[in-house]
Short mmCIF file of C-alpha atoms and ligand atoms in Angstrom, two decimals:
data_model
loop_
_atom_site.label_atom_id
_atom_site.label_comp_id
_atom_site.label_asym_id
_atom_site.label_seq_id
_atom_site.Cartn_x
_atom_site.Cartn_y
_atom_site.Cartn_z
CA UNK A 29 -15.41 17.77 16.88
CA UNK A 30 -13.84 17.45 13.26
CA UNK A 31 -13.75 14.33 11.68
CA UNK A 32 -11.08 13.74 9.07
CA UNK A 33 -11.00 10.74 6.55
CA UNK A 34 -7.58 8.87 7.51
CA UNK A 35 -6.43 6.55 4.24
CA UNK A 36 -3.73 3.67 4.63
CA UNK A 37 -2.58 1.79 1.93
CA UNK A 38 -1.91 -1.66 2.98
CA UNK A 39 1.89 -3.26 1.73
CA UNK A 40 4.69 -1.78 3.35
CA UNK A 41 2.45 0.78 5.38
CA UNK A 42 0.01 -1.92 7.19
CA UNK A 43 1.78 -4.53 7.21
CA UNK A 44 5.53 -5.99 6.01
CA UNK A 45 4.71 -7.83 2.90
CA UNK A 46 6.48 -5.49 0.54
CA UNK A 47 9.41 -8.19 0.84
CA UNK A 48 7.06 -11.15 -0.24
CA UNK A 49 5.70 -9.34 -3.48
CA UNK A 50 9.68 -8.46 -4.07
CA UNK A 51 10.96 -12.33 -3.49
CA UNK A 52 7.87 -13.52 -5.67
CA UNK A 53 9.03 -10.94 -8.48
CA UNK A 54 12.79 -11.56 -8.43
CA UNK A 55 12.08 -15.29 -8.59
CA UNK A 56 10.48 -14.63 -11.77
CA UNK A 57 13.05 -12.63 -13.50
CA UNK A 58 16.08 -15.11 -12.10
CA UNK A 59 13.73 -17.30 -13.80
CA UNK A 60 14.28 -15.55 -16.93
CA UNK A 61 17.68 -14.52 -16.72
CA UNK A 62 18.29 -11.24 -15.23
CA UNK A 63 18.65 -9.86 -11.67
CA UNK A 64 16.40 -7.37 -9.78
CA UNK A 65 17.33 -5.18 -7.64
CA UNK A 66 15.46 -3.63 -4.85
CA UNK A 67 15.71 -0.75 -6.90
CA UNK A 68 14.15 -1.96 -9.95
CA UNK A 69 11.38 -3.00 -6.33
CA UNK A 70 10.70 0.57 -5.95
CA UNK A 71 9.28 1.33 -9.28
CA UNK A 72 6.86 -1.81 -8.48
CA UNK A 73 5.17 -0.42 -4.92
CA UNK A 74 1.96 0.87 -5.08
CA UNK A 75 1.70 -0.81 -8.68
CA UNK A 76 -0.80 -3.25 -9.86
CA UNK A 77 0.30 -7.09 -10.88
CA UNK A 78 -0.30 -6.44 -14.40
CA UNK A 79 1.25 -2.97 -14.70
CA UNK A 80 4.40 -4.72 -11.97
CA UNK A 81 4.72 -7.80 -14.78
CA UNK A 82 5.33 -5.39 -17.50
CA UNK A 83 7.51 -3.21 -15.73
CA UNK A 84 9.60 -6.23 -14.86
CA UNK A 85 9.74 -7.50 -18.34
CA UNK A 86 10.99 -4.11 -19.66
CA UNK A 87 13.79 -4.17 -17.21
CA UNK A 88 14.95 -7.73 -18.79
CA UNK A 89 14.49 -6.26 -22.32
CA UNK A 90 11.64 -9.25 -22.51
CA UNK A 91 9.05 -9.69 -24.63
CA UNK A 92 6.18 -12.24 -24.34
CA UNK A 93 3.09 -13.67 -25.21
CA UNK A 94 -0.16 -12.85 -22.97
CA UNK A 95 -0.45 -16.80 -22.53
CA UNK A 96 3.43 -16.25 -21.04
CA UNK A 97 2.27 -13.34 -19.09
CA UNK A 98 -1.21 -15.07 -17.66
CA UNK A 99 1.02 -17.88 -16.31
CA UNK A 100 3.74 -15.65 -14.75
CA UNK A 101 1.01 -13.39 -13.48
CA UNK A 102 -0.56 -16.48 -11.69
CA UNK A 103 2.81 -18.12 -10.54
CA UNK A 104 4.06 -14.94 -9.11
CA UNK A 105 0.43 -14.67 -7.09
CA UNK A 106 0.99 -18.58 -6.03
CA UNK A 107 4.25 -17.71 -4.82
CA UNK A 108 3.29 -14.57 -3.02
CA UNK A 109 0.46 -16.37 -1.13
CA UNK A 110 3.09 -18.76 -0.06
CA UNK A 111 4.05 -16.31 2.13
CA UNK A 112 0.89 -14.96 3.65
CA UNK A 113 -0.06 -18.39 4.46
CA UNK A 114 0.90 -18.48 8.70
CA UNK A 115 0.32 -14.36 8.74
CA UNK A 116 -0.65 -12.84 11.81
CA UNK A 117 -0.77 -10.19 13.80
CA UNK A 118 3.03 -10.24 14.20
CA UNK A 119 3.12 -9.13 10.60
CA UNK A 120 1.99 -5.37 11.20
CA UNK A 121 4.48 -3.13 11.16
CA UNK A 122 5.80 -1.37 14.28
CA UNK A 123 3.37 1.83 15.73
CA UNK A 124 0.42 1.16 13.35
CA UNK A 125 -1.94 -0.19 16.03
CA UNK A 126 -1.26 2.85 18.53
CA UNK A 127 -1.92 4.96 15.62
CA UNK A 128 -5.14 3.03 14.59
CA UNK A 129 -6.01 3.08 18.48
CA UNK A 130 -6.11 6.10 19.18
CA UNK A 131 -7.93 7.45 15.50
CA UNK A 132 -10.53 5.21 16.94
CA UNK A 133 -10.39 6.77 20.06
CA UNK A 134 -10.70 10.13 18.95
CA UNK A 135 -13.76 8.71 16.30
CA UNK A 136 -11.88 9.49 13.05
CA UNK A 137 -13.15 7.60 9.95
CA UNK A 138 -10.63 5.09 8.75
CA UNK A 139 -10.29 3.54 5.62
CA UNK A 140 -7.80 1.01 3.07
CA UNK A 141 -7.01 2.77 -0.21
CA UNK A 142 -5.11 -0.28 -1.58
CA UNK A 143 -4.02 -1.85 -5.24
CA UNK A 144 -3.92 -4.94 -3.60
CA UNK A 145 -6.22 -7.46 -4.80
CA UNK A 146 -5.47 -9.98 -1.74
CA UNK A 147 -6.52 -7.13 0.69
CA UNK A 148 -9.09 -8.71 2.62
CA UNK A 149 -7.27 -11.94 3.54
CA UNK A 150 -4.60 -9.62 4.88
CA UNK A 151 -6.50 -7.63 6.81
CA UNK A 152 -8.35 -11.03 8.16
CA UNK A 153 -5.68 -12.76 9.06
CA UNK A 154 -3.63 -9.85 10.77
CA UNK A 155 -6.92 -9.08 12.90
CA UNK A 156 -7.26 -5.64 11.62
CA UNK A 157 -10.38 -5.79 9.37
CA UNK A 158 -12.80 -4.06 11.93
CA UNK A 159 -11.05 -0.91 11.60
CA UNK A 160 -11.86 0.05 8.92
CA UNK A 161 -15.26 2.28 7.91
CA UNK A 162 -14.14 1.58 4.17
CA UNK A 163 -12.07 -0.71 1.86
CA UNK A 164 -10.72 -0.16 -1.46
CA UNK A 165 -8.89 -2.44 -2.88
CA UNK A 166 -7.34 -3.66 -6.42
CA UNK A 167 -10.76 -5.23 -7.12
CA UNK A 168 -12.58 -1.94 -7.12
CA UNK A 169 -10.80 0.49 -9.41
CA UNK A 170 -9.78 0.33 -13.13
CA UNK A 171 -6.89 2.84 -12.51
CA UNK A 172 -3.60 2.38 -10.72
CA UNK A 173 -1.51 4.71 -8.22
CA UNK A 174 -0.75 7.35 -9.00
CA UNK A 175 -3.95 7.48 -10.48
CA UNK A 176 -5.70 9.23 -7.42
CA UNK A 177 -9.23 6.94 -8.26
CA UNK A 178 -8.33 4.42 -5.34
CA UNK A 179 -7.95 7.38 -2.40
CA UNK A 180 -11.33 9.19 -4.21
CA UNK A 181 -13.20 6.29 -3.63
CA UNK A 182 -12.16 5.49 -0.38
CA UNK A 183 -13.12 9.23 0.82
CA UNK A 184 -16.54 9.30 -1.18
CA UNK A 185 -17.33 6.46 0.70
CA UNK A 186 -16.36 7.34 3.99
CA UNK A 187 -18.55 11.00 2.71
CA UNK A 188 -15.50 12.79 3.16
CA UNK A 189 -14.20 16.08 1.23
CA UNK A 190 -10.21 14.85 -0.57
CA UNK A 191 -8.98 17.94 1.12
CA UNK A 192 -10.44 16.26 5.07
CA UNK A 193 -8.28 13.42 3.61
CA UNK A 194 -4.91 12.06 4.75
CA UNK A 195 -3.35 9.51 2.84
CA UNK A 196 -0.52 7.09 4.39
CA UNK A 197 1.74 5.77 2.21
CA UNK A 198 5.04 4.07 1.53
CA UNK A 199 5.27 4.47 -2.29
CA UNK A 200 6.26 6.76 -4.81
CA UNK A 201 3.30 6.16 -7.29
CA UNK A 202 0.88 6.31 -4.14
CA UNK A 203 2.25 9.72 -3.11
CA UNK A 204 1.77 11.41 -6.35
CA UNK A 205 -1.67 9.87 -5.96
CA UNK A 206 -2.63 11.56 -2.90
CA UNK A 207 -1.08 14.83 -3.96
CA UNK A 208 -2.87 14.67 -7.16
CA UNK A 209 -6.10 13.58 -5.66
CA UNK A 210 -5.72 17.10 -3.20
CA UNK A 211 -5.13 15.09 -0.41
CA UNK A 212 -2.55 15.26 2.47
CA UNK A 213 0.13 12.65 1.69
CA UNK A 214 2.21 11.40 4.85
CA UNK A 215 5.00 9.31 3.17
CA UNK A 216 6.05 6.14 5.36
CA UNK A 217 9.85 5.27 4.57
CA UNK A 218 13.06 7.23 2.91
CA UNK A 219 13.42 10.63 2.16
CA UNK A 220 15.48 9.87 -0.99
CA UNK A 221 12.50 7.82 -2.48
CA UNK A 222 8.80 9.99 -1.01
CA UNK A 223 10.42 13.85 -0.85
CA UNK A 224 7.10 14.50 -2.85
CA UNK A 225 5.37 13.70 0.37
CA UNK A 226 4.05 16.56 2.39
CA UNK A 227 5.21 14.90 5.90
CA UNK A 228 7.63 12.33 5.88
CA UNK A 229 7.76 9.13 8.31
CA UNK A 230 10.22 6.97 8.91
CA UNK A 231 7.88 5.04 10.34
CA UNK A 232 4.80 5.26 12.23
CA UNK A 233 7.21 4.54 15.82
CA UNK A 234 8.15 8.06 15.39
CA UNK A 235 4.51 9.76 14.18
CA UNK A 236 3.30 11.12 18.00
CA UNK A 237 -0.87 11.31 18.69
CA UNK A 238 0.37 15.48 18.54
CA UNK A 239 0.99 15.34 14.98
CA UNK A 240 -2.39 13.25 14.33
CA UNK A 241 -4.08 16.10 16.37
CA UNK A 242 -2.85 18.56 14.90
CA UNK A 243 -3.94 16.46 11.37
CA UNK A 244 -7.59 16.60 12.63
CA UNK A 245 -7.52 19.96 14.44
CA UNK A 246 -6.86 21.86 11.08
C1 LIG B 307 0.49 -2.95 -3.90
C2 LIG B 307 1.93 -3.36 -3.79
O1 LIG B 307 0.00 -2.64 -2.63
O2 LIG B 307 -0.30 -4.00 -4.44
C3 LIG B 307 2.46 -3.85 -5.13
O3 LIG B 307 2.70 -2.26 -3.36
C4 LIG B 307 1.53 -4.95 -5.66
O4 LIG B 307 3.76 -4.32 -4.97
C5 LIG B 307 0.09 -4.44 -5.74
O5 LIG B 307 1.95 -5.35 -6.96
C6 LIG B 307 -0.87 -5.51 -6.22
O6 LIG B 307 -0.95 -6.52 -5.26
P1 LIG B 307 -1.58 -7.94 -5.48
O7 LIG B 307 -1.62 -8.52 -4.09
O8 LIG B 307 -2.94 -7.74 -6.06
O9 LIG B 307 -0.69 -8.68 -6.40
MG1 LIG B 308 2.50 0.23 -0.31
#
Protein backbone atom coordinates (compact mmCIF):
# COMPACT_ATOMS: atom_id res chain seq x y z
CA UNK A 1 0.00 0.00 0.00
CA UNK A 2 1.47 3.62 -0.62
CA UNK A 3 2.04 5.74 2.10
CA UNK A 4 2.00 9.47 1.48
CA UNK A 5 3.27 12.20 3.98
CA UNK A 6 -0.03 14.36 4.71
CA UNK A 7 1.15 18.10 6.14
CA UNK A 8 -1.42 20.48 7.98
CA UNK A 9 -0.57 23.68 9.06
CA UNK A 10 -2.32 24.47 12.19
CA UNK A 11 -4.26 28.32 12.28
CA UNK A 12 -7.09 28.57 10.15
CA UNK A 13 -6.62 24.90 8.72
CA UNK A 14 -6.67 22.90 12.26
CA UNK A 15 -8.30 24.86 14.11
CA UNK A 16 -10.23 28.58 14.11
CA UNK A 17 -7.73 30.78 15.76
CA UNK A 18 -6.89 32.83 12.72
CA UNK A 19 -9.53 35.38 14.31
CA UNK A 20 -7.61 35.52 17.74
CA UNK A 21 -4.08 36.30 16.14
CA UNK A 22 -6.24 39.03 13.92
CA UNK A 23 -8.13 40.67 17.20
CA UNK A 24 -4.66 40.53 19.10
CA UNK A 25 -3.03 42.43 15.97
CA UNK A 26 -5.73 45.04 15.32
CA UNK A 27 -5.72 45.85 19.03
CA UNK A 28 -2.25 46.79 18.59
CA UNK A 29 -2.46 49.05 15.67
CA UNK A 30 -5.90 50.83 17.14
CA UNK A 31 -3.43 51.15 19.79
CA UNK A 32 -1.30 53.13 17.62
CA UNK A 33 -3.60 54.88 15.55
CA UNK A 34 -4.57 53.22 12.44
CA UNK A 35 -7.15 50.56 11.42
CA UNK A 36 -6.57 47.01 10.04
CA UNK A 37 -8.39 45.45 7.92
CA UNK A 38 -8.87 41.82 7.40
CA UNK A 39 -7.12 42.50 4.39
CA UNK A 40 -4.07 43.97 5.70
CA UNK A 41 -4.93 39.99 8.00
CA UNK A 42 -4.17 38.17 4.93
CA UNK A 43 -0.71 39.30 4.31
CA UNK A 44 -0.13 38.15 8.14
CA UNK A 45 -1.30 34.16 7.80
CA UNK A 46 1.21 31.77 7.64
CA UNK A 47 3.69 34.62 8.90
CA UNK A 48 5.86 34.57 11.88
CA UNK A 49 5.23 37.18 15.00
CA UNK A 50 8.26 39.02 14.20
CA UNK A 51 7.96 39.16 10.40
CA UNK A 52 3.59 39.87 11.30
CA UNK A 53 4.90 42.99 13.77
CA UNK A 54 6.81 44.50 11.00
CA UNK A 55 4.40 44.02 8.44
CA UNK A 56 1.88 45.73 10.67
CA UNK A 57 4.07 48.62 11.43
CA UNK A 58 4.69 49.29 7.69
CA UNK A 59 1.02 49.44 7.09
CA UNK A 60 0.81 52.40 9.87
CA UNK A 61 3.87 54.08 8.24
CA UNK A 62 5.48 53.29 11.97
CA UNK A 63 8.69 53.20 13.01
CA UNK A 64 10.03 51.93 16.38
CA UNK A 65 12.54 50.96 18.65
CA UNK A 66 13.28 47.03 19.21
CA UNK A 67 12.55 47.78 23.05
CA UNK A 68 8.93 49.11 21.42
CA UNK A 69 8.78 46.09 19.29
CA UNK A 70 9.86 43.38 22.23
CA UNK A 71 6.93 44.78 24.27
CA UNK A 72 4.32 44.77 21.45
CA UNK A 73 5.62 41.41 20.38
CA UNK A 74 4.93 40.12 24.00
CA UNK A 75 1.55 42.04 24.54
CA UNK A 76 0.17 40.87 21.31
CA UNK A 77 1.25 37.03 22.48
CA UNK A 78 -0.50 37.88 26.08
CA UNK A 79 -3.45 38.90 24.31
CA UNK A 80 -3.59 36.05 21.88
CA UNK A 81 -3.30 33.45 24.72
CA UNK A 82 -6.23 35.18 26.20
CA UNK A 83 -8.07 33.53 23.84
CA UNK A 84 -6.78 30.00 23.79
CA UNK A 85 -7.26 29.89 27.41
CA UNK A 86 -10.96 27.61 27.65
CA UNK A 87 -9.94 25.92 23.98
CA UNK A 88 -11.24 22.69 23.22
CA UNK A 89 -12.16 20.41 21.00
CA UNK A 90 -15.04 22.63 19.83
CA UNK A 91 -12.36 24.83 18.36
CA UNK A 92 -11.43 22.50 15.28
CA UNK A 93 -12.74 23.45 12.35
CA UNK A 94 -15.60 21.60 10.61
CA UNK A 95 -14.48 18.02 8.57
CA UNK A 96 -10.87 17.94 9.92
CA UNK A 97 -11.39 14.99 12.26
CA UNK A 98 -13.16 12.75 9.47
CA UNK A 99 -10.30 13.67 7.39
CA UNK A 100 -7.67 12.89 10.15
CA UNK A 101 -9.85 9.61 10.82
CA UNK A 102 -9.81 8.12 8.11
CA UNK A 103 -5.73 9.05 7.04
CA UNK A 104 -5.34 7.06 10.16
CA UNK A 105 -7.42 4.51 9.00
CA UNK A 106 -5.89 4.03 5.83
CA UNK A 107 -2.14 4.30 7.87
CA UNK A 108 -0.97 7.53 6.16
CA UNK A 109 1.81 9.43 8.01
CA UNK A 110 0.56 12.70 9.40
CA UNK A 111 2.33 15.56 10.39
CA UNK A 112 2.06 19.73 11.65
CA UNK A 113 4.14 21.96 9.38
CA UNK A 114 3.34 25.11 11.45
CA UNK A 115 4.97 28.83 12.15
CA UNK A 116 3.24 28.73 15.20
CA UNK A 117 5.27 28.85 18.19
CA UNK A 118 2.18 28.02 20.64
CA UNK A 119 1.61 24.76 18.59
CA UNK A 120 1.73 22.24 21.13
CA UNK A 121 -0.67 23.81 23.65
CA UNK A 122 -3.09 23.90 20.74
CA UNK A 123 -2.86 20.70 19.73
CA UNK A 124 -3.10 19.63 23.67
CA UNK A 125 -5.83 21.29 24.51
CA UNK A 126 -7.99 20.54 21.29
CA UNK A 127 -7.15 16.67 21.90
CA UNK A 128 -5.46 16.26 18.65
CA UNK A 129 -1.76 15.83 19.57
CA UNK A 130 -1.67 11.94 19.04
CA UNK A 131 -2.13 12.33 15.47
CA UNK A 132 0.49 13.35 14.54
CA UNK A 133 3.88 11.13 13.47
CA UNK A 134 5.68 14.66 13.34
CA UNK A 135 5.56 18.32 14.54
CA UNK A 136 7.10 21.33 13.21
CA UNK A 137 6.51 24.21 14.58
CA UNK A 138 7.79 28.05 14.82
CA UNK A 139 10.38 26.80 17.34
CA UNK A 140 12.13 24.58 14.87
CA UNK A 141 12.94 26.56 11.75
CA UNK A 142 14.88 29.84 11.15
CA UNK A 143 12.86 30.52 7.91
CA UNK A 144 9.27 31.57 7.45
CA UNK A 145 6.42 30.48 4.84
CA UNK A 146 6.87 30.68 2.03
CA UNK A 147 10.13 29.58 2.81
CA UNK A 148 9.41 25.78 2.09
CA UNK A 149 12.06 24.78 5.31
CA UNK A 150 8.96 24.13 7.70
CA UNK A 151 7.07 21.42 5.13
CA UNK A 152 10.94 19.90 4.35
CA UNK A 153 11.35 19.19 7.75
CA UNK A 154 8.20 17.88 8.51
CA UNK A 155 8.58 15.25 5.46
CA UNK A 156 12.36 14.38 6.32
CA UNK A 157 11.10 13.46 9.44
CA UNK A 158 8.22 11.54 8.66
CA UNK A 159 11.20 9.85 5.82
CA UNK A 160 9.09 10.97 3.17
CA UNK A 161 10.10 12.12 -0.55
CA UNK A 162 8.47 16.35 -0.92
CA UNK A 163 6.91 15.02 -4.04
CA UNK A 164 4.82 11.86 -1.54
CA UNK A 165 3.95 15.17 0.25
CA UNK A 166 0.62 17.01 0.53
CA UNK A 167 0.52 20.14 2.19
CA UNK A 168 -2.90 21.67 3.68
CA UNK A 169 -3.09 25.06 3.93
CA UNK A 170 -5.11 28.22 4.35
CA UNK A 171 -2.48 30.89 3.47
CA UNK A 172 -1.00 32.55 0.73
CA UNK A 173 2.70 32.52 1.99
CA UNK A 174 2.13 28.72 3.00
CA UNK A 175 0.99 27.83 -0.53
CA UNK A 176 3.90 29.23 -2.31
CA UNK A 177 5.72 27.20 0.32
CA UNK A 178 4.45 23.94 -0.61
CA UNK A 179 4.66 24.65 -4.31
CA UNK A 180 8.15 25.74 -3.92
CA UNK A 181 9.11 22.94 -1.66
CA UNK A 182 7.64 20.39 -4.80
CA UNK A 183 4.93 19.48 -2.81
CA UNK A 184 1.14 19.12 -3.52
CA UNK A 185 -0.54 22.22 -2.04
CA UNK A 186 -4.41 21.78 -1.20
CA UNK A 187 -5.44 25.42 -0.37
CA UNK A 188 -8.22 25.58 2.51
CA UNK A 189 -10.38 28.88 1.97
CA UNK A 190 -11.07 31.51 -1.12
CA UNK A 191 -10.25 31.20 -4.51
CA UNK A 192 -9.52 34.95 -4.82
CA UNK A 193 -6.75 34.68 -2.08
CA UNK A 194 -4.94 30.57 -2.72
CA UNK A 195 -5.55 30.31 -6.86
CA UNK A 196 -1.76 29.32 -6.59
CA UNK A 197 -3.00 26.22 -4.91
CA UNK A 198 -3.10 23.07 -6.93
CA UNK A 199 -6.65 21.93 -5.37
CA UNK A 200 -8.70 24.32 -3.77
CA UNK A 201 -11.02 23.73 -0.54
CA UNK A 202 -13.46 25.59 0.73
CA UNK A 203 -13.20 23.68 3.47
CA UNK A 204 -12.41 20.30 4.50
CA UNK A 205 -16.74 19.61 4.78
CA UNK A 206 -16.52 19.43 1.12
CA UNK A 207 -12.91 17.35 0.59
CA UNK A 208 -14.59 13.50 0.15
CA UNK A 209 -12.21 10.25 1.43
CA UNK A 210 -12.30 9.85 -2.91
CA UNK A 211 -10.21 12.77 -3.37
CA UNK A 212 -7.76 11.66 -0.36
CA UNK A 213 -7.62 8.26 -2.25
CA UNK A 214 -7.02 9.31 -5.12
CA UNK A 215 -4.08 11.69 -3.18
CA UNK A 216 -2.48 8.40 -1.96
CA UNK A 217 -3.29 6.15 -4.94
CA UNK A 218 -1.04 8.30 -7.31
C1 LIG B 1 0.77 31.19 11.83
C2 LIG B 1 -0.36 32.19 11.75
O1 LIG B 1 0.24 29.90 11.84
O2 LIG B 1 1.52 31.38 13.02
C3 LIG B 1 0.16 33.61 11.89
O3 LIG B 1 -1.02 32.04 10.52
C4 LIG B 1 1.00 33.71 13.17
O4 LIG B 1 -0.91 34.50 11.92
C5 LIG B 1 2.12 32.67 13.16
O5 LIG B 1 1.58 35.01 13.26
C6 LIG B 1 2.95 32.71 14.43
O6 LIG B 1 2.16 32.31 15.50
P1 LIG B 1 2.52 32.49 17.02
O7 LIG B 1 1.46 31.69 17.73
O8 LIG B 1 3.90 31.95 17.22
O9 LIG B 1 2.46 33.94 17.32
MG1 LIG C 1 -2.67 29.04 8.59
Amino acid sequence: MNTKAFIFDLDGVIVDTAKYHFLAWEKIANELGFEFTHENNELLKGVSRVRSLDIILEIGKVTASQEAKNRWLIQKNEDYLSYLVDMDESEILQGVMPILNYLKERNQLIALGSASKNARPILEKTGTLDFFDAIVDGNDVSNAKPDPEVFLLAAKLLNTKPEDSIVFEDSVAGVQAANIGGMISVGIGEASTLHEAKYLFKDFTQMDKTFIDNLINN
